[in-house]
XYZ file of C-alpha atoms in Angstrom:
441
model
C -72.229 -48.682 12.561
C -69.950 -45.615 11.849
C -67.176 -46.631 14.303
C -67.931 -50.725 12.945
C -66.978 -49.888 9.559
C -64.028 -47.549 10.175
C -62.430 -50.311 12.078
C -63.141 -52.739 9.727
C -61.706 -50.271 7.015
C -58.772 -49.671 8.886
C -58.026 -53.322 8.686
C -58.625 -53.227 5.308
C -56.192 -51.344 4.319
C -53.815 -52.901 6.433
C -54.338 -56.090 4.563
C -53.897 -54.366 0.855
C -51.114 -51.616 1.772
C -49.167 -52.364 -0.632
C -52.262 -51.804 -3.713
C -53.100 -48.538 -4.848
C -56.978 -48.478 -6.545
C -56.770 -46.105 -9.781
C -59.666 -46.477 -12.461
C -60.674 -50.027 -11.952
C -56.702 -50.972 -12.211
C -55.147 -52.713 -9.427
C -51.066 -50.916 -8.695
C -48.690 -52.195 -7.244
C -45.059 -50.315 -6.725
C -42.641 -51.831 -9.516
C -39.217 -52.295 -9.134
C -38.118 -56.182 -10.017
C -38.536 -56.388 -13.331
C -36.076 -52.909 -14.333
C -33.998 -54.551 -11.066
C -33.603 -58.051 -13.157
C -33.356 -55.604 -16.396
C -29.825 -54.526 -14.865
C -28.784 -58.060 -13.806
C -29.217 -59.417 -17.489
C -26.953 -55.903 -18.962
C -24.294 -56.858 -16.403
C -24.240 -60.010 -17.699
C -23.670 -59.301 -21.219
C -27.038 -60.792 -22.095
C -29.920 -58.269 -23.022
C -32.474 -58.398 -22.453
C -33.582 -58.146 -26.004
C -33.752 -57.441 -29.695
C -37.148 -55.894 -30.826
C -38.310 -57.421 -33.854
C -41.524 -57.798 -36.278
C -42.914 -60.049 -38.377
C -45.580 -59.930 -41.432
C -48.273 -62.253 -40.340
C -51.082 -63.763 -41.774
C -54.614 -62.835 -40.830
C -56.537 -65.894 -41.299
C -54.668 -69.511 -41.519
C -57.745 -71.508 -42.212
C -59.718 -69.978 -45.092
C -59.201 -69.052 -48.423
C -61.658 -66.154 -48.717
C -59.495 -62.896 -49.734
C -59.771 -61.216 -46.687
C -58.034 -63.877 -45.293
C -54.755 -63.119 -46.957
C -54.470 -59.993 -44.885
C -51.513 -59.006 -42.871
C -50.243 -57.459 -40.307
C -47.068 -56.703 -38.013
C -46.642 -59.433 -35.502
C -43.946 -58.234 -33.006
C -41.433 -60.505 -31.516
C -38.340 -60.255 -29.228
C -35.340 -62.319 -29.477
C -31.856 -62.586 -27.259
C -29.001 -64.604 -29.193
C -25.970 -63.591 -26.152
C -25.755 -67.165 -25.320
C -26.791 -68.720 -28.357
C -24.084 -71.267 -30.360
C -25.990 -70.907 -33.554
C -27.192 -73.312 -35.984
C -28.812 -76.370 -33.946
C -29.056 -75.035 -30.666
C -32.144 -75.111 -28.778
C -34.361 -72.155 -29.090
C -36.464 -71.393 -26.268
C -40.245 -69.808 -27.096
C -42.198 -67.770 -24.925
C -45.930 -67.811 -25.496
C -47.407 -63.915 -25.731
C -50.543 -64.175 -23.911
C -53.162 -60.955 -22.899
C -50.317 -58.190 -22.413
C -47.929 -56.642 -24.277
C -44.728 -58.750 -24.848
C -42.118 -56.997 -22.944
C -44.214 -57.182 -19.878
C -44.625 -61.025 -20.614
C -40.609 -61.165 -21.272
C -39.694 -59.040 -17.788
C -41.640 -61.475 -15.956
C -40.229 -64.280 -17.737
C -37.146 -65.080 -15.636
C -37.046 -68.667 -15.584
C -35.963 -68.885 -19.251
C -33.186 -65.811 -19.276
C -31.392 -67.961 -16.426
C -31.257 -71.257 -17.985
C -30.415 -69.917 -20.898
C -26.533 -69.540 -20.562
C -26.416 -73.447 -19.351
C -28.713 -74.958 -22.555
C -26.730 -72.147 -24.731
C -30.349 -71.512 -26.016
C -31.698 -68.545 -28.534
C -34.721 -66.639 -26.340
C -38.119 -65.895 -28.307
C -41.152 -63.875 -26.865
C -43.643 -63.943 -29.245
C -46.682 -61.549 -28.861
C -49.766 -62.453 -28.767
C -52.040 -60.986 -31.793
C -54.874 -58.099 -30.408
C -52.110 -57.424 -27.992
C -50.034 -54.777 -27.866
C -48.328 -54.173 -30.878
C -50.031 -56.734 -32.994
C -53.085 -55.510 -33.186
C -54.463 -56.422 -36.891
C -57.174 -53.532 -37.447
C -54.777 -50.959 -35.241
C -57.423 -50.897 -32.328
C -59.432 -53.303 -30.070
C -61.136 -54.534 -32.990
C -65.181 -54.957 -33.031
C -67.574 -57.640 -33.460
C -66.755 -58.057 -37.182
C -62.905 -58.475 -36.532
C -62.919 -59.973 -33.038
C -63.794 -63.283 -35.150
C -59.637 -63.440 -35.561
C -59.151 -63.379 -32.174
C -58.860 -67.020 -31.250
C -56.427 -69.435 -29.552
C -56.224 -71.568 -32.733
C -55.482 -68.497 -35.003
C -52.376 -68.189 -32.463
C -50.761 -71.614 -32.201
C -50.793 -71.190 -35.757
C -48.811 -67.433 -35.751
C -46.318 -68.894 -33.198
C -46.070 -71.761 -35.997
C -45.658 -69.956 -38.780
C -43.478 -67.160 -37.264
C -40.711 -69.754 -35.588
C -40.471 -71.848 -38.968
C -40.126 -68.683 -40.660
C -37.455 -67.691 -37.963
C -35.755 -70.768 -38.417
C -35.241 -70.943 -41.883
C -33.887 -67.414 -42.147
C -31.499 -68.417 -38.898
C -30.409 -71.470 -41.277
C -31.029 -73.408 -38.048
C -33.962 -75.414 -39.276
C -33.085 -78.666 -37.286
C -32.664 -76.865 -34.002
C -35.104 -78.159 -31.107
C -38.120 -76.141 -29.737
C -38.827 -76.143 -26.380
C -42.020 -73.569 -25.448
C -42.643 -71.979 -21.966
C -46.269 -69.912 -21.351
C -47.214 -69.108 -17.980
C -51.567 -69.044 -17.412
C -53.543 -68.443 -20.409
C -49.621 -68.663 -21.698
C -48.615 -71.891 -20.525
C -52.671 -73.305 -21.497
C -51.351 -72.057 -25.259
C -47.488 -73.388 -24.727
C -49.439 -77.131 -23.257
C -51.997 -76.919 -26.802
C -49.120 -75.549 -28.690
C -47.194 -78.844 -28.260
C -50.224 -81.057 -28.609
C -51.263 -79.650 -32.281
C -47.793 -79.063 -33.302
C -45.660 -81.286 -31.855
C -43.367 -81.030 -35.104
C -42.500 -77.491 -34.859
C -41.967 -77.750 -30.714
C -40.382 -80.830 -28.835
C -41.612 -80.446 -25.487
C -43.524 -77.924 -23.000
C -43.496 -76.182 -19.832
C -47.218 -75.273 -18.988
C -46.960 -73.441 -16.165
C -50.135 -72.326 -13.881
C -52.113 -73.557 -17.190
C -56.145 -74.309 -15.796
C -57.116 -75.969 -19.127
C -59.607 -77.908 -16.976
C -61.554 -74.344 -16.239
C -64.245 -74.953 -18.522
C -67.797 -75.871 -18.404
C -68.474 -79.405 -16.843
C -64.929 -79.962 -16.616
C -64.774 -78.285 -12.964
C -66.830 -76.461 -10.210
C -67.398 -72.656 -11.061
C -66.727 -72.264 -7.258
C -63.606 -73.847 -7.056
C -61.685 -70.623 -7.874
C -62.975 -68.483 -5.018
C -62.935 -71.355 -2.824
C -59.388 -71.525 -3.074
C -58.753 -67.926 -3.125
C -60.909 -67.997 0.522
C -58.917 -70.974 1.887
C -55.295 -69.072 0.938
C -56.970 -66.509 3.277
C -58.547 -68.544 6.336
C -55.440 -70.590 6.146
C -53.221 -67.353 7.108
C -55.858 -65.650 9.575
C -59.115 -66.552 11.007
C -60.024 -63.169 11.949
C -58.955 -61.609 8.652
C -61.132 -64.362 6.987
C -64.128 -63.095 9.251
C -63.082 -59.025 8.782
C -63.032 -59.427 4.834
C -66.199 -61.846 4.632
C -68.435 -59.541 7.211
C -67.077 -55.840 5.317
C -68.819 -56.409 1.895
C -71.997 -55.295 3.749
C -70.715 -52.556 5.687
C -69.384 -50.856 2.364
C -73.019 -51.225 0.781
C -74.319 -49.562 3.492
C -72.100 -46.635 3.388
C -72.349 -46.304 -0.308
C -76.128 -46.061 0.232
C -75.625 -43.288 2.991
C -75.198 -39.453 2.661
C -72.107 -38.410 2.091
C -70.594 -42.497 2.213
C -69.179 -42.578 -1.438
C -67.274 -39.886 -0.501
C -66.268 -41.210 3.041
C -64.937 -44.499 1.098
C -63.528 -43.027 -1.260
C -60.733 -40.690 1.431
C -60.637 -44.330 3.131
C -59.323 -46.349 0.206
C -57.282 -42.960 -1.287
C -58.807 -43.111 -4.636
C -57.511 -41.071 -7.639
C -58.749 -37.694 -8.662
C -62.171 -39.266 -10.879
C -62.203 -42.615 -9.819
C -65.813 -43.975 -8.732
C -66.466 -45.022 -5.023
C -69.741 -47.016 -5.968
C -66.807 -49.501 -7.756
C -64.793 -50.179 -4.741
C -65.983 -53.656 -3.638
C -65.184 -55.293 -7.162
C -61.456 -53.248 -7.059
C -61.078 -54.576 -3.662
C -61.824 -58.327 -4.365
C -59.729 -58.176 -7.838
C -56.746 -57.160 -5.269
C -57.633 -60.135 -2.918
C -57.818 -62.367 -5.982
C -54.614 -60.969 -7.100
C -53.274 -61.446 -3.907
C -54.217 -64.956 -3.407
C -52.709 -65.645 -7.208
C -49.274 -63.507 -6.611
C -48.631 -65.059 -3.269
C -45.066 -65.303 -3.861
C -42.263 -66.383 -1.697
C -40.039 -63.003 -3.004
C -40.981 -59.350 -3.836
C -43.180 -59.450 -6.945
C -44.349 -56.347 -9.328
C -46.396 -59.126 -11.212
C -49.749 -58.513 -13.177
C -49.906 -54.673 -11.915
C -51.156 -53.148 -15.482
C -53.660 -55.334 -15.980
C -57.447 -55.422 -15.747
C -58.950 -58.315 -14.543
C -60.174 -61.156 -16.835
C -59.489 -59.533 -20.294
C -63.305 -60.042 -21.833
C -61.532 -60.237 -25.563
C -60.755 -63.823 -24.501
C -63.828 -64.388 -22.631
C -66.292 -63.407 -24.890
C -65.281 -65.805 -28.055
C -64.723 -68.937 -26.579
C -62.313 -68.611 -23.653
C -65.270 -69.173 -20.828
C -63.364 -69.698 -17.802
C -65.648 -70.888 -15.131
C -64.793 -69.085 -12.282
C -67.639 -66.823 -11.034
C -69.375 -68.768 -8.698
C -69.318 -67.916 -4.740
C -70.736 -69.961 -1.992
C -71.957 -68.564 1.254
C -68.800 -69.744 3.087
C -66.503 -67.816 0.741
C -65.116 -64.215 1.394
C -66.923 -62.874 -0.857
C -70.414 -62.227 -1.080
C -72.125 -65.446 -2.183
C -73.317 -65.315 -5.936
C -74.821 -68.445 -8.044
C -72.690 -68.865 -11.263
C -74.716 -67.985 -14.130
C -73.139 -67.834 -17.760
C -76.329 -66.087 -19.211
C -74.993 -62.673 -17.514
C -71.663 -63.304 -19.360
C -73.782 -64.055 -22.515
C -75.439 -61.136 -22.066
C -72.531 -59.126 -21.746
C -70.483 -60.200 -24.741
C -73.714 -59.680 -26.575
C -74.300 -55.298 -25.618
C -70.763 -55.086 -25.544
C -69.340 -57.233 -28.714
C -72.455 -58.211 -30.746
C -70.849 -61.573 -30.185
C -72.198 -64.949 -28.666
C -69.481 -66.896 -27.026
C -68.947 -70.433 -27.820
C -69.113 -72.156 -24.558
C -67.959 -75.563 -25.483
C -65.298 -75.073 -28.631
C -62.036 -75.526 -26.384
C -62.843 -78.691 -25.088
C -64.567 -79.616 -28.453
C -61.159 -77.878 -30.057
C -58.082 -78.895 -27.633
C -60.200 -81.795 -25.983
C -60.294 -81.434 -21.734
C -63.003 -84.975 -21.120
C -61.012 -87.715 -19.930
C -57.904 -86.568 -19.908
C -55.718 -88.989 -18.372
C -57.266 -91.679 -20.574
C -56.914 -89.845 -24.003
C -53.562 -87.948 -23.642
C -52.122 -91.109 -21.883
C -51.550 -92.442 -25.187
C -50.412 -90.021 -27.562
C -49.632 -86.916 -25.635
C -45.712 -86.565 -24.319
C -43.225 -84.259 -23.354
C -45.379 -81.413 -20.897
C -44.916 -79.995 -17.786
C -47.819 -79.447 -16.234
C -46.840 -77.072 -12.815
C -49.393 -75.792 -10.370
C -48.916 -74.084 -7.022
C -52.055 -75.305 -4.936
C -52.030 -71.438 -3.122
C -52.776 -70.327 -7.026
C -56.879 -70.245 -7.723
C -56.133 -71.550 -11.235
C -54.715 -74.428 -9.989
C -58.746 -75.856 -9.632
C -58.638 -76.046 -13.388
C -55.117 -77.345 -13.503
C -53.528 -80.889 -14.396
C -52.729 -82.105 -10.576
C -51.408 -85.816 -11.730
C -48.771 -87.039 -13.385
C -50.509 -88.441 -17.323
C -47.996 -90.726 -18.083
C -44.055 -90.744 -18.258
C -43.561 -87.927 -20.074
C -46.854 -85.569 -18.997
C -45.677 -84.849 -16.113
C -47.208 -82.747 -12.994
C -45.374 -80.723 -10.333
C -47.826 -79.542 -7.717
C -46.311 -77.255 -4.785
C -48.737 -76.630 -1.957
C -47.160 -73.404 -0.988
C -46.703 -72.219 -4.452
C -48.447 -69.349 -6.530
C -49.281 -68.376 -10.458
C -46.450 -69.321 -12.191
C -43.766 -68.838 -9.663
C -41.466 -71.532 -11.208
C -41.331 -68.993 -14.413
C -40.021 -66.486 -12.305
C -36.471 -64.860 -11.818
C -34.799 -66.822 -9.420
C -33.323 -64.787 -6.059
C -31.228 -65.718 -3.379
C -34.388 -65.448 -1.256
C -35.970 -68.602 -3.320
C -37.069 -71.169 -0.660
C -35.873 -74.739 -1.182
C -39.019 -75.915 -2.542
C -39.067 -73.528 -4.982
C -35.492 -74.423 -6.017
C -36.080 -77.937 -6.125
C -39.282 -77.485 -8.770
C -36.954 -75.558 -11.127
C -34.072 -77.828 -10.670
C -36.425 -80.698 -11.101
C -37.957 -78.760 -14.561
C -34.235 -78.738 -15.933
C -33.830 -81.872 -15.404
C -36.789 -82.287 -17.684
C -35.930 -80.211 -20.163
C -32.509 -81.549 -20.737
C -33.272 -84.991 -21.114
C -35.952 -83.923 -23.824
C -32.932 -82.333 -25.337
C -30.775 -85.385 -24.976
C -33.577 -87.572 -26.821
C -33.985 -84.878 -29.404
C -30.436 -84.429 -30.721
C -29.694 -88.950 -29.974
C -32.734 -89.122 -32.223
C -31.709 -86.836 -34.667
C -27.858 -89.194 -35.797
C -30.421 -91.976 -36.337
């Protein structure tokens, strides 16, 4: 059993040698995103202008507590920009701070020059800087915390922007990749006169409750694997058990621990769930190129997931990878309550942004999103897969990963990859077109 599990450890780190386990964080070496830093300074470009802005607490009551404020922060890069009437290009802040969104952003810094377009990252509140009480927050400010409460910030602060840029006529065009590109997809849909079109990228707004399996997400993450290797498949699925057992053993916490080279005060017993985020995150960051991608962050932020962001996504069958576990939302429930003294609300999104029948209810109002979705990527279960109508428009790539069209583009870029992005300006620029032929009527 000894000499089973050392082998079987052996090939487990093989498989993640590149991931470093420190206090429940997954760490990965980083060195693209300062690399691209450089590229943009030669260029004469940026990256960027920090900036704040005073936002409202509450847009949807009139109770005086309401009327709060606080510092929203913002970045913006004008180096290509013509000024008044030129497109402006918004980047949705999602669950990290906003430079980290903006240095994985790359898509929109190279089309930039060739649309002549102003660049806006706009951070997401309870999220780095723009944090309303200062901290975290608790169960009796949490209640801000919402993807409605938002939309409406990225509202208010571009028509603010706008108006003090004198450009108030210039087109919108948003860009969110994940829970980014589900808020850049809603974003369009519930303001569609502030922002003229969408790219959605990697954007599962189908991952909710009776909208998909909650075992679609591992099952993909466990085909990504099988598809590659058989025998890795088999090594990962059959070592779950063998690190139970040594954790029960004398002296086996310690044993895994040396084996996985954990950090001075990190906790053996927590291996297994550190070593299936880094499988997840390896089945999501599957890139074609060198990535330093989601590295600082802890996996599924639970100040999304315990309001009303209940991505269904625990569930694993006995053919998965993982050990097999029956999806069951009252342990979430239970959760949120200990931890925020808050009940989720499992059905507001859909009930909120709508999800039911898609292709029959957006088919007839909805226009002007790209819906993209690389089928390697275990959000893509919960993703738009079909073309809406003319205008809603899907790009599926069967060897792509989360969000890869958003990313800096390299020499190394297979031809897939460069054909989704070409494909994606093509887009964009005829919503332009319309925009500004509309606009001399």
């Amino acid at each position: 059993m000894e000499k089973s599990m050392a082998i079987n450890l052996l090939l487990f780190l093989c498989l993640i040698s590149s991931f470093f386990l420190c206090n429940g964080v997954v760490i990965v070496p980083r060195s693209a995103a300062a690399a691209h830093r450089t590229v943009l300074e030669q260029r004469g470009g940026g990256p960027y202008e920090t900036r704040y802005f005073t936002q409202t607490l509450d847009h949807f009551n009139y109770k005086p507590d309401g009327y709060m404020q606080f510092r929203q922060k913002y970045l913006v890069n004008d180096s290509f920009w013509e000024g008044r009437g030129s497109p402006i290009f918004v980047y949705a802040g999602s669950e990290a701070s906003i430079e980290f969104i903006a240095d994985n952003a790359g898509f929109v810094f190279d089309v930039a020059p060739s649309f002549k377009a102003l660049l806006l990252f706009i951070e997401h509140r309870y999220y780095g800087e723009s944090l309303p009480f200062g901290d975290v927050g608790n169960s009796s400010t949490l209640g801000y915390l919402s993807t409605a409460q938002a939309l409406a910030d990225y509202a208010a602060l571009i028509t603010d922007l706008k108006k003090n840029l004198s450009s108030e006529h210039s087109p919108v065009v948003a860009f969110g990749g994940s829970y980014g590109g589900m808020l850049a997809a809603w974003f369009r849909l519930k303001y569609p006169h502030v922002v003229i079109g969408s790219v959605a990228s990697s954007a599962p707004i189908l991952q909710f409750d009776d909208l998909v399996s909650p075992y679609t997400f591992i099952d993909i993450v466990t085909n990504d694997f099988k598809s590659e290797s058989e025998s890795c498949f088999k090594t990962i699925k059959n070592s779950w058990k063998e690190m139970d057992d040594a954790l029960r053993q004398p002296g086996g916490p310690q044993k895994l621990g040396k084996a996985f080279k954990l950090c001075p005060g990190a906790k053996p017993k927590y291996v297994p769930s550190w070593i299936s985020r880094a499988f997840i995150y390896g089945a999501m960051t599957d890139y074609p190129t060198a990535s330093d991608f989601l590295t600082p962050l802890p996996a599924f932020p639970v100040k999304q997931s315990c309001t009303e962001m209940i991505l269904i996504v625990r569930g694993s069958r006995n053919e998965s990878m993982f050990p097999a576990e029956s999806y069951d939302y009252q342990k979430q429930l239970a959760y949120c309550k200990e931890a925020y003294k808050i009940s989720p609300r499992l059905h507001w999104i859909t009930t909120e942004f709508g999800g039911h029948h898609i292709k029959r209810v957006l088919k007839r109002f909805g226009s002007n999103i790209i819906f993209f979705n690389g089928l390697r990527d275990p959000w893509s279960g919960g993703g738009v897969l079909k073309s809406i109508n003319p205008s809603l428009i899907a790009i599926v790539a069967p060897q792509g990963a989360h969000h890869v069209d958003l990313r800096f583009a390299t020499e190394q870029d297979p031809v897939w990859l460069q054909n989704v992005r070409r494909k994606e300006i093509q887009i964009i620029s005829k919503w332009l077109k319309q925009y500004y032929e509309d606009s001399r009527i």
